[in-house]
CSV table of C-alpha atoms and ligand atoms in Angstrom, one decimal:
chain,number,residue,atom,x,y,z
W,809,UNK,CA,66.4,122.4,100.6
W,810,UNK,CA,66.8,126.0,99.5
W,811,UNK,CA,63.7,128.5,100.5
W,812,UNK,CA,63.5,129.3,97.0
W,813,UNK,CA,62.9,126.3,95.4
W,814,UNK,CA,59.9,125.9,98.4
W,815,UNK,CA,58.8,128.7,97.4
W,816,UNK,CA,59.2,127.8,93.7
W,817,UNK,CA,57.3,124.5,95.2
W,818,UNK,CA,54.6,126.2,96.7
W,819,UNK,CA,54.0,128.6,93.1
W,820,UNK,CA,53.7,124.7,91.3
W,821,UNK,CA,50.8,123.7,94.5
W,822,UNK,CA,53.4,120.7,94.6
W,823,UNK,CA,54.6,119.2,98.5
W,824,UNK,CA,54.6,116.2,96.9
W,825,UNK,CA,58.7,116.3,97.2
W,826,UNK,CA,58.5,116.7,100.6
W,827,UNK,CA,56.1,114.5,101.2
W,828,UNK,CA,58.9,112.1,99.6
W,829,UNK,CA,61.5,113.4,102.3
W,830,UNK,CA,60.0,113.0,105.4
W,831,UNK,CA,61.9,111.1,107.8
W,832,UNK,CA,64.9,112.4,106.3
W,833,UNK,CA,66.7,115.6,108.6
W,834,UNK,CA,67.1,117.5,105.6
W,835,UNK,CA,68.3,117.1,101.9
W,836,UNK,CA,70.9,119.6,100.2
W,837,UNK,CA,70.1,120.2,96.6
W,838,UNK,CA,73.2,121.6,93.7
W,839,UNK,CA,73.2,123.0,90.4
W,840,UNK,CA,76.4,124.1,89.6
W,841,UNK,CA,76.5,124.2,85.1
W,842,UNK,CA,79.7,126.2,84.9
W,843,UNK,CA,81.4,123.1,86.5
W,844,UNK,CA,78.8,120.2,85.5
W,845,UNK,CA,77.8,120.1,89.3
W,846,UNK,CA,74.4,118.2,89.7
W,847,UNK,CA,74.6,116.3,93.0
W,848,UNK,CA,72.0,115.4,95.9
W,849,UNK,CA,73.2,115.5,99.5
W,850,UNK,CA,70.7,113.4,101.8
W,851,UNK,CA,70.6,113.3,105.4
W,852,UNK,CA,68.8,110.7,106.7
W,853,UNK,CA,69.5,111.1,110.9
W,854,UNK,CA,72.0,112.5,113.3
W,855,UNK,CA,71.2,111.1,116.6
W,856,UNK,CA,74.2,109.3,116.7
W,857,UNK,CA,76.4,112.1,115.1
W,858,UNK,CA,77.8,114.1,112.3
W,859,UNK,CA,75.8,112.1,109.0
W,860,UNK,CA,78.9,109.6,107.5
W,861,UNK,CA,78.0,107.9,103.5
W,862,UNK,CA,79.4,107.8,100.4
W,863,UNK,CA,79.2,109.9,96.9
W,864,UNK,CA,78.3,107.7,94.3
W,865,UNK,CA,78.4,109.2,90.8
W,866,UNK,CA,76.1,107.8,88.0
W,867,UNK,CA,73.8,108.9,84.9
W,868,UNK,CA,70.3,108.7,86.6
W,869,UNK,CA,67.4,108.8,84.4
W,870,UNK,CA,65.7,111.4,86.4
W,871,UNK,CA,66.4,113.9,89.4
W,872,UNK,CA,63.5,111.4,90.9
W,873,UNK,CA,65.3,108.7,90.8
W,874,UNK,CA,69.2,110.0,91.5
W,875,UNK,CA,66.4,111.7,95.5
W,876,UNK,CA,65.2,107.9,95.8
W,877,UNK,CA,68.5,106.7,95.8
W,878,UNK,CA,69.9,108.9,97.6
W,879,UNK,CA,67.0,109.2,100.4
W,880,UNK,CA,66.7,104.7,100.0
W,881,UNK,CA,70.6,105.0,100.7
W,882,UNK,CA,71.4,107.6,103.4
W,883,UNK,CA,68.1,106.2,105.2
W,884,UNK,CA,70.6,102.5,104.7
W,885,UNK,CA,73.4,104.5,106.7
W,886,UNK,CA,71.9,105.4,109.4
W,887,UNK,CA,71.0,101.2,110.1
W,888,UNK,CA,74.6,100.6,109.1
W,889,UNK,CA,76.3,102.9,112.0
W,890,UNK,CA,74.5,102.0,114.4
W,891,UNK,CA,75.0,98.4,113.5
W,892,UNK,CA,78.3,98.9,113.3
W,893,UNK,CA,78.1,101.2,116.7
W,894,UNK,CA,79.9,104.1,115.7
W,895,UNK,CA,79.1,108.0,116.3
W,896,UNK,CA,77.5,108.6,113.1
W,897,UNK,CA,74.5,109.1,111.5
W,898,UNK,CA,73.3,108.8,108.5
W,899,UNK,CA,73.9,110.2,105.1
W,900,UNK,CA,74.4,109.8,101.2
W,901,UNK,CA,76.0,112.2,98.3
W,902,UNK,CA,74.6,111.3,94.7
W,903,UNK,CA,76.3,113.5,91.9
W,904,UNK,CA,74.2,112.9,88.2
W,905,UNK,CA,76.7,112.0,85.6
W,906,UNK,CA,79.0,109.7,83.8
W,907,UNK,CA,81.4,108.0,86.1
W,908,UNK,CA,83.8,107.6,82.6
W,909,UNK,CA,84.0,110.9,81.3
W,910,UNK,CA,82.7,113.1,84.1
W,911,UNK,CA,85.3,113.4,86.4
W,912,UNK,CA,87.2,116.2,86.8
W,913,UNK,CA,88.3,117.9,89.5
W,914,UNK,CA,86.8,121.3,89.3
W,915,UNK,CA,83.1,119.1,89.2
W,916,UNK,CA,84.8,117.5,92.9
W,917,UNK,CA,86.1,121.0,94.4
W,918,UNK,CA,83.2,122.2,93.5
W,919,UNK,CA,81.0,119.6,95.6
W,920,UNK,CA,83.8,120.0,98.1
W,921,UNK,CA,82.8,123.3,98.7
W,922,UNK,CA,78.7,121.6,98.9
W,923,UNK,CA,80.0,118.8,101.3
W,924,UNK,CA,81.7,121.8,103.1
W,925,UNK,CA,78.7,124.4,103.5
W,926,UNK,CA,76.7,121.8,106.0
W,927,UNK,CA,79.4,123.4,107.9
W,928,UNK,CA,80.3,119.0,109.3
W,929,UNK,CA,76.7,117.5,109.6
W,930,UNK,CA,77.8,115.2,107.1
W,931,UNK,CA,81.0,113.5,106.0
W,932,UNK,CA,81.6,111.7,102.4
W,933,UNK,CA,84.0,110.0,100.8
W,934,UNK,CA,84.1,107.0,97.6
W,935,UNK,CA,80.8,104.9,96.8
W,936,UNK,CA,80.1,103.2,93.0
W,937,UNK,CA,81.9,105.8,90.6
W,938,UNK,CA,83.9,108.1,92.3
W,939,UNK,CA,87.7,107.1,93.5
W,940,UNK,CA,89.9,108.4,96.2
W,941,UNK,CA,91.7,110.6,94.0
W,942,UNK,CA,88.3,112.8,92.8
W,943,UNK,CA,87.8,113.8,96.7
W,944,UNK,CA,91.9,114.5,96.6
W,945,UNK,CA,90.0,117.7,94.8
W,946,UNK,CA,87.3,118.0,97.5
W,947,UNK,CA,89.3,117.7,100.0
W,948,UNK,CA,91.2,121.4,99.0
W,949,UNK,CA,87.8,123.1,99.7
W,950,UNK,CA,86.1,120.5,103.1
W,951,UNK,CA,87.8,118.3,105.8
W,952,UNK,CA,84.7,117.0,105.8
W,953,UNK,CA,86.2,114.4,103.6
W,954,UNK,CA,87.2,109.9,104.7
W,955,UNK,CA,88.2,107.1,103.4
W,956,UNK,CA,91.0,108.7,103.1
W,957,UNK,CA,95.0,107.5,101.9
W,958,UNK,CA,97.1,106.9,104.2
W,959,UNK,CA,98.9,109.9,102.6
W,960,UNK,CA,96.4,112.2,103.6
W,961,UNK,CA,96.6,110.8,107.1
W,962,UNK,CA,93.6,108.5,106.7
W,963,UNK,CA,93.4,104.7,106.7
W,964,UNK,CA,93.9,103.8,103.3
W,965,UNK,CA,91.7,100.3,102.3
W,966,UNK,CA,89.3,99.6,104.2
W,967,UNK,CA,89.4,95.5,103.1
W,968,UNK,CA,91.3,94.0,105.3
W,969,UNK,CA,89.4,95.2,108.0
W,970,UNK,CA,86.2,94.3,106.2
W,971,UNK,CA,87.4,91.0,105.5
W,972,UNK,CA,87.7,90.7,109.0
W,973,UNK,CA,84.6,91.3,109.8
W,974,UNK,CA,83.3,88.0,107.5
W,975,UNK,CA,85.5,86.1,109.5
W,976,UNK,CA,84.2,87.0,112.8
W,977,UNK,CA,80.8,86.9,111.8
W,978,UNK,CA,81.7,83.2,110.6
W,979,UNK,CA,83.3,82.5,113.8
W,980,UNK,CA,79.3,83.8,115.4
W,981,UNK,CA,77.4,81.7,112.3
W,982,UNK,CA,79.1,78.5,113.6
W,983,UNK,CA,79.0,78.9,116.8
W,984,UNK,CA,74.8,79.7,116.7
W,985,UNK,CA,75.2,76.2,114.2
W,986,UNK,CA,77.2,74.3,115.3
W,987,UNK,CA,78.1,75.6,119.0
W,988,UNK,CA,81.8,76.4,118.0
W,989,UNK,CA,83.3,78.9,116.3
W,990,UNK,CA,86.4,76.9,115.3
W,991,UNK,CA,86.4,77.6,111.4
W,992,UNK,CA,89.0,75.0,109.8
W,993,UNK,CA,85.9,72.6,110.5
W,994,UNK,CA,83.9,73.7,108.5
W,995,UNK,CA,83.6,74.1,104.2
W,996,UNK,CA,82.9,77.3,102.3
W,997,UNK,CA,82.2,78.2,99.3
W,998,UNK,CA,83.2,82.1,98.5
W,999,UNK,CA,82.3,84.5,95.8
W,1000,UNK,CA,84.5,86.8,94.7
W,1001,UNK,CA,87.9,86.7,94.8
W,1002,UNK,CA,88.4,90.9,94.4
W,1003,UNK,CA,89.9,93.1,97.6
W,1004,UNK,CA,87.4,91.7,100.1
W,1005,UNK,CA,87.2,88.1,99.0
W,1006,UNK,CA,90.7,87.1,98.3
W,1007,UNK,CA,91.3,88.3,102.2
W,1008,UNK,CA,88.1,86.4,103.3
W,1009,UNK,CA,89.4,83.1,101.4
W,1010,UNK,CA,93.3,83.3,102.3
W,1011,UNK,CA,92.6,84.1,106.3
W,1012,UNK,CA,90.0,80.6,105.7
W,1013,UNK,CA,93.0,78.6,103.9
W,1014,UNK,CA,95.4,79.7,106.7
W,1015,UNK,CA,92.9,79.0,109.2
W,1016,UNK,CA,93.3,75.8,107.7
W,1017,UNK,CA,89.8,75.0,106.1
W,1018,UNK,CA,88.6,73.0,102.6
W,1019,UNK,CA,86.6,76.6,100.8
W,1020,UNK,CA,85.3,76.2,97.3
W,1021,UNK,CA,85.9,79.6,94.9
W,1022,UNK,CA,84.1,81.0,92.1
W,1023,UNK,CA,85.5,84.6,90.3
W,1024,UNK,CA,85.1,85.8,86.6
W,1025,UNK,CA,88.2,87.1,87.0
W,1026,UNK,CA,90.5,84.2,85.8
W,1027,UNK,CA,93.7,86.0,86.9
W,1028,UNK,CA,91.7,86.4,90.6
W,1029,UNK,CA,91.1,82.2,90.5
W,1030,UNK,CA,95.0,81.7,89.7
W,1031,UNK,CA,96.6,84.3,92.5
W,1032,UNK,CA,94.2,82.4,94.7
W,1033,UNK,CA,95.3,78.9,93.5
W,1034,UNK,CA,98.8,80.1,94.2
W,1035,UNK,CA,97.9,81.2,97.9
W,1036,UNK,CA,96.7,77.4,99.1
W,1037,UNK,CA,99.5,76.5,97.6
W,1038,UNK,CA,101.6,78.5,99.9
W,1039,UNK,CA,99.4,78.1,103.0
W,1040,UNK,CA,99.1,74.1,101.8
W,1041,UNK,CA,95.7,75.0,101.8
W,1042,UNK,CA,92.9,73.4,100.1
W,1043,UNK,CA,90.8,75.0,97.1
W,1044,UNK,CA,88.7,73.5,94.7
W,1045,UNK,CA,87.5,76.0,91.4
W,1046,UNK,CA,83.6,75.3,90.8
W,1047,UNK,CA,82.0,77.0,87.6
W,1048,UNK,CA,80.4,80.5,88.0
W,1049,UNK,CA,76.9,79.5,88.5
W,1050,UNK,CA,78.2,76.4,90.7
W,1051,UNK,CA,78.6,78.2,93.6
W,1052,UNK,CA,75.5,77.4,94.8
W,1053,UNK,CA,75.0,74.1,94.7
W,1054,UNK,CA,79.0,73.2,96.2
W,1055,UNK,CA,78.9,70.9,99.8
W,1056,UNK,CA,80.2,73.3,102.1
W,1057,UNK,CA,78.7,74.2,104.6
W,1058,UNK,CA,78.6,78.0,104.5
W,1059,UNK,CA,78.4,80.1,101.8
W,1060,UNK,CA,80.3,83.4,101.1
W,1061,UNK,CA,78.6,86.1,98.8
W,1062,UNK,CA,82.0,89.1,98.2
W,1063,UNK,CA,80.6,89.7,95.2
W,1064,UNK,CA,77.4,91.2,93.8
W,1065,UNK,CA,73.9,91.9,95.4
W,1066,UNK,CA,70.7,90.0,94.7
W,1067,UNK,CA,72.4,86.4,94.9
W,1068,UNK,CA,70.3,85.0,97.5
W,1069,UNK,CA,66.7,84.8,94.8
W,1070,UNK,CA,64.5,82.2,94.2
W,1071,UNK,CA,66.8,80.7,90.9
W,1072,UNK,CA,69.5,80.0,93.6
W,1073,UNK,CA,67.7,79.4,96.5
W,1074,UNK,CA,66.0,76.2,94.6
W,1075,UNK,CA,68.6,74.0,95.3
W,1076,UNK,CA,70.8,75.9,98.0
W,1077,UNK,CA,72.0,73.9,100.6
W,1078,UNK,CA,74.5,75.6,102.4
W,1079,UNK,CA,73.7,76.0,106.4
W,1080,UNK,CA,74.6,80.0,106.6
W,1081,UNK,CA,74.8,83.2,104.6
W,1082,UNK,CA,78.0,85.1,105.9
W,1083,UNK,CA,79.6,87.7,103.2
W,1084,UNK,CA,81.2,91.5,102.3
W,1085,UNK,CA,78.3,91.9,99.3
W,1086,UNK,CA,76.2,94.4,99.8
W,1087,UNK,CA,71.9,93.9,99.7
W,1088,UNK,CA,73.0,89.7,99.5
W,1089,UNK,CA,68.8,89.2,99.8
W,1090,UNK,CA,67.2,90.0,95.9
W,1091,UNK,CA,64.0,91.0,98.3
W,1092,UNK,CA,62.6,90.9,102.2
W,1093,UNK,CA,60.9,87.8,100.6
W,1094,UNK,CA,63.9,86.2,100.4
W,1095,UNK,CA,64.7,86.8,103.7
W,1096,UNK,CA,62.3,85.5,105.8
W,1097,UNK,CA,62.1,81.9,102.4
W,1098,UNK,CA,65.5,81.8,104.2
W,1099,UNK,CA,64.3,82.1,107.5
W,1100,UNK,CA,61.4,79.7,107.5
W,1101,UNK,CA,64.1,77.5,105.8
W,1102,UNK,CA,67.0,77.1,108.7
W,1103,UNK,CA,69.6,78.9,106.9
W,1104,UNK,CA,71.2,81.0,109.1
W,1105,UNK,CA,72.0,84.1,107.7
W,1106,UNK,CA,74.1,87.1,108.6
W,1107,UNK,CA,72.9,90.7,107.2
W,1108,UNK,CA,75.1,92.1,105.3
W,1109,UNK,CA,75.1,95.7,106.3
W,1110,UNK,CA,76.7,94.2,109.8
W,1111,UNK,CA,78.9,91.5,108.8
W,1112,UNK,CA,80.3,94.5,106.2
W,1113,UNK,CA,81.1,97.1,108.3
W,1114,UNK,CA,84.7,96.7,108.8
W,1115,UNK,CA,85.6,99.0,106.5
W,1116,UNK,CA,82.4,101.7,108.0
W,1117,UNK,CA,84.1,100.6,111.0
W,1118,UNK,CA,87.8,102.0,109.4
W,1119,UNK,CA,86.5,105.6,107.8
W,1120,UNK,CA,84.7,106.1,111.0
W,1121,UNK,CA,87.8,105.8,112.6
W,1122,UNK,CA,90.1,108.3,110.6
W,1123,UNK,CA,87.8,111.3,111.7
W,1124,UNK,CA,89.3,110.7,114.7
W,1125,UNK,CA,92.6,110.5,113.6
W,1126,UNK,CA,93.7,106.4,111.9
W,1127,UNK,CA,93.8,104.4,114.1
W,1128,UNK,CA,94.6,100.6,112.8
W,1129,UNK,CA,94.2,99.0,116.6
W,1130,UNK,CA,91.4,100.4,117.5
W,1131,UNK,CA,90.0,99.5,114.3
W,1132,UNK,CA,90.8,96.0,114.8
W,1133,UNK,CA,89.1,96.0,117.9
W,1134,UNK,CA,86.5,97.5,116.7
W,1135,UNK,CA,85.8,95.4,113.8
W,1136,UNK,CA,86.0,92.4,116.3
W,1137,UNK,CA,82.4,93.5,117.7
W,1138,UNK,CA,81.0,92.3,114.6
W,1139,UNK,CA,80.8,88.9,115.5
W,1140,UNK,CA,79.1,90.3,119.3
W,1141,UNK,CA,76.2,92.4,117.5
W,1142,UNK,CA,75.8,89.2,115.5
W,1143,UNK,CA,75.4,87.3,118.3
W,1144,UNK,CA,72.5,89.3,119.6
W,1145,UNK,CA,70.9,89.4,115.9
W,1146,UNK,CA,70.5,85.8,116.4
W,1147,UNK,CA,69.1,86.3,119.7
W,1148,UNK,CA,66.6,88.1,118.9
W,1149,UNK,CA,65.4,86.2,115.5
W,1150,UNK,CA,65.3,83.2,118.1
W,1151,UNK,CA,63.1,85.0,120.2
W,1152,UNK,CA,60.9,86.6,118.5
W,1153,UNK,CA,60.3,83.9,115.9
W,1154,UNK,CA,61.7,86.6,113.1
W,1155,UNK,CA,64.4,86.5,110.0
W,1156,UNK,CA,68.4,88.0,111.0
W,1157,UNK,CA,67.2,90.7,108.8
W,1158,UNK,CA,64.4,92.0,110.9
W,1159,UNK,CA,66.3,91.7,114.0
W,1160,UNK,CA,68.7,93.3,112.6
W,1161,UNK,CA,66.7,96.5,112.1
W,1162,UNK,CA,65.2,96.2,115.1
W,1163,UNK,CA,68.2,96.0,117.2
W,1164,UNK,CA,68.7,99.3,115.6
W,1165,UNK,CA,65.2,100.9,115.7
W,1166,UNK,CA,65.8,100.2,119.8
W,1167,UNK,CA,69.0,101.6,120.0
W,1168,UNK,CA,68.2,105.0,118.1
W,1169,UNK,CA,64.8,105.1,120.2
W,1170,UNK,CA,66.6,104.8,123.2
W,1171,UNK,CA,69.0,107.4,122.3
W,1172,UNK,CA,66.3,110.1,121.5
W,1173,UNK,CA,65.6,108.9,125.3
W,1174,UNK,CA,68.8,110.4,126.5
W,1175,UNK,CA,69.1,112.9,124.6
W,1176,UNK,CA,66.3,114.4,125.2
W,1177,UNK,CA,67.1,113.9,129.3
W,1178,UNK,CA,69.9,116.3,128.6
W,1179,UNK,CA,68.5,118.8,125.4
W,1180,UNK,CA,68.4,121.7,128.0
W,1181,UNK,CA,72.1,121.9,127.5
W,1182,UNK,CA,71.9,120.9,123.5
W,1183,UNK,CA,73.6,118.3,121.5
W,1184,UNK,CA,77.2,117.5,121.8
W,1185,UNK,CA,79.7,119.9,119.2
W,1186,UNK,CA,80.7,118.1,117.2
W,1187,UNK,CA,84.9,118.5,115.7
W,1188,UNK,CA,87.1,116.5,114.3
W,1189,UNK,CA,91.1,117.8,114.1
W,1190,UNK,CA,91.7,116.7,110.5
V,854,LIG,P1,86.1,94.0,94.4
V,854,LIG,O1,85.9,94.6,92.6
V,854,LIG,O2,87.9,94.0,94.4
V,854,LIG,O3,85.7,92.0,94.3
V,854,LIG,C1,84.8,91.9,93.3
V,854,LIG,C2,84.7,90.6,93.2
V,854,LIG,O4,83.8,89.6,92.5
V,854,LIG,C3,85.6,90.7,91.6
V,854,LIG,O5,87.0,90.1,91.9
V,854,LIG,C4,84.9,89.7,90.5
V,854,LIG,O6,85.7,89.6,89.7
V,854,LIG,C5,84.4,89.6,91.2
V,854,LIG,N1,82.8,88.5,90.2
V,854,LIG,C6,81.7,89.5,90.2
V,854,LIG,N2,80.7,89.3,89.5
V,854,LIG,C7,80.8,87.5,90.1
V,854,LIG,C8,80.5,87.0,90.2
V,854,LIG,N3,79.2,86.5,89.3
V,854,LIG,N4,80.8,85.6,90.4
V,854,LIG,C9,81.7,85.6,90.8
V,854,LIG,N5,82.8,86.4,90.7
V,854,LIG,C10,82.0,87.7,90.3
V,854,LIG,O7,85.0,94.2,95.1
V,854,LIG,P2,85.6,94.7,96.8
V,854,LIG,O8,86.0,95.5,96.9
V,854,LIG,O9,86.0,92.5,97.4
V,854,LIG,O10,84.0,94.0,97.3
V,854,LIG,C11,83.0,92.7,97.4
V,854,LIG,C12,81.3,92.8,98.2
V,854,LIG,O11,81.9,93.7,98.9
V,854,LIG,C13,81.3,94.1,97.0
V,854,LIG,O12,79.4,94.1,96.7
V,854,LIG,C14,80.9,95.7,98.1
V,854,LIG,O13,80.3,96.5,97.9
V,854,LIG,C15,80.9,94.7,99.5
V,854,LIG,N6,81.7,95.9,100.4
V,854,LIG,C16,83.7,95.8,100.1
V,854,LIG,C17,83.7,96.8,101.3
V,854,LIG,C18,84.9,96.9,101.2
V,854,LIG,O14,85.7,97.5,101.9
V,854,LIG,N7,85.8,96.3,100.2
V,854,LIG,C19,83.3,97.6,102.7
V,854,LIG,C20,81.4,97.0,102.3
V,854,LIG,C21,81.0,95.9,101.5
C-alpha cells in the first residue's frame, strides 16, 4: 500500500483494510485509468522465496471482493508452493475487468510495470481469464513472468506434468488402500477430458486400466474413444451426473471444483478421490465427511502441483527432465500426508495444511538462526 493510501485511510479513521490484510506481507493496489488497469497484487509469504502466483482477470462486484480473492488465493499459493517443495512463496494478482472485452496490450504492459515495481518479489503468469499472449505484452516491461511458451524460453503447456502428478497420486492412493501401486488392477471414473483429464485417461488406458469417463464436450469423448481403440484399452462413457455413482475404485475429478458435496456424496461408493481439479471439496466439512466415511482423499493442491513445478522450474532455466523428476515427489508428499492423517486421525486435507505449516515454521526458525547475514538474494537470469 502506498503512503498516501494509508494517510487517506487514517483520515477516514478506518483501519478495517489493515486488519484484513494482516498476515500478508504486502498488498499493492494500482489504478491506471488511461489504460483501464485496476489491479491488486497480494504477497502472502516469501519465507521460502519470492512470491509466485498467476494473475486472474474477472468482473468483481466491488474492490472488497477483488481484495478478498487476491488475499485468499495468495495464501493458498504459499501452501501450494510449500507442498510442491519449490522455493517460492505465495502471491496472486487480480485484474478487475471483463476478460472478453478488456484484455488490451496496453493494459498488460501497464500490469507488467506494476509487477516490475515489486523488484523480483513477485513472479506471475496466466490464470482464469488471462492467456499467455497477454503476458507477452507484460514481458516487455518485466522479466518477472513465468509459464511462458517455449519460444520465450518457457516450459510451455503445463498439463503434461499436471497429468503425471495425478498418476503418481493415484499410485500413492492405491498403495495406501491396496498395498500396491499397480494401476491396471483398479478401475477409475474420470470426470473431464480436457487438457489434463485427457492425458490422465490416456496414461490409465496405456497401463491397462478400465476407465469410466464423462465430459460435456462430445469431441473429447470421441477423441478418448479413438485413443482407447488405438491403445486397446477399455473406456465406458457415462452420463455427466452418473460419474459419481459408477462402480469404480478411484474418482478422478479433472473438470470443475466443488464436486464433492452433499448431493454427490449420497450414493458415492468409490474408495479414493485423486484428481487435478482445484477446490474439489465444496467445503471443509465435506473433507471431514469423506474422512469419516473412510474415503481416501488426495488433497487437490498437492496432486495438481505438477504444473506449478514446471512454472517454478522455468525461472531457473526450463529443464523438462528436472520437472519430471520433481513431479515424481508428489507421490512421496501424499504418502507423508496419508501418514499424518492416520497418526492424528484428521482428514487428509487438514494433514496437508499441517505438513505445510510445519515446514514453514521450521524454515522460519532456520532463517532466524542466520538472520545476521540477511536473506539470500533472489535472482533469476531469465
Ligand atoms: P480444461 O478446460 O482443458 O478441461 C476441463 C474439461 O472438463 C473440459 O473438457 C470440459 O468440457 C470438461 N467439463 C467441464 N464441466 C464438466 C462437467 N460438469 N462434467 C464433465 N466434464 C466437464 O482444463 P484443464 O487444464 O484440463 O484443467 C482441469 C482442472 O484441473 C481444472 O479444475 C483446473 O483448474 C485444474 N488444474 C489444471 C492445471 C493445468 O496444468 N492445466 C494445473 C492445476 C490444476
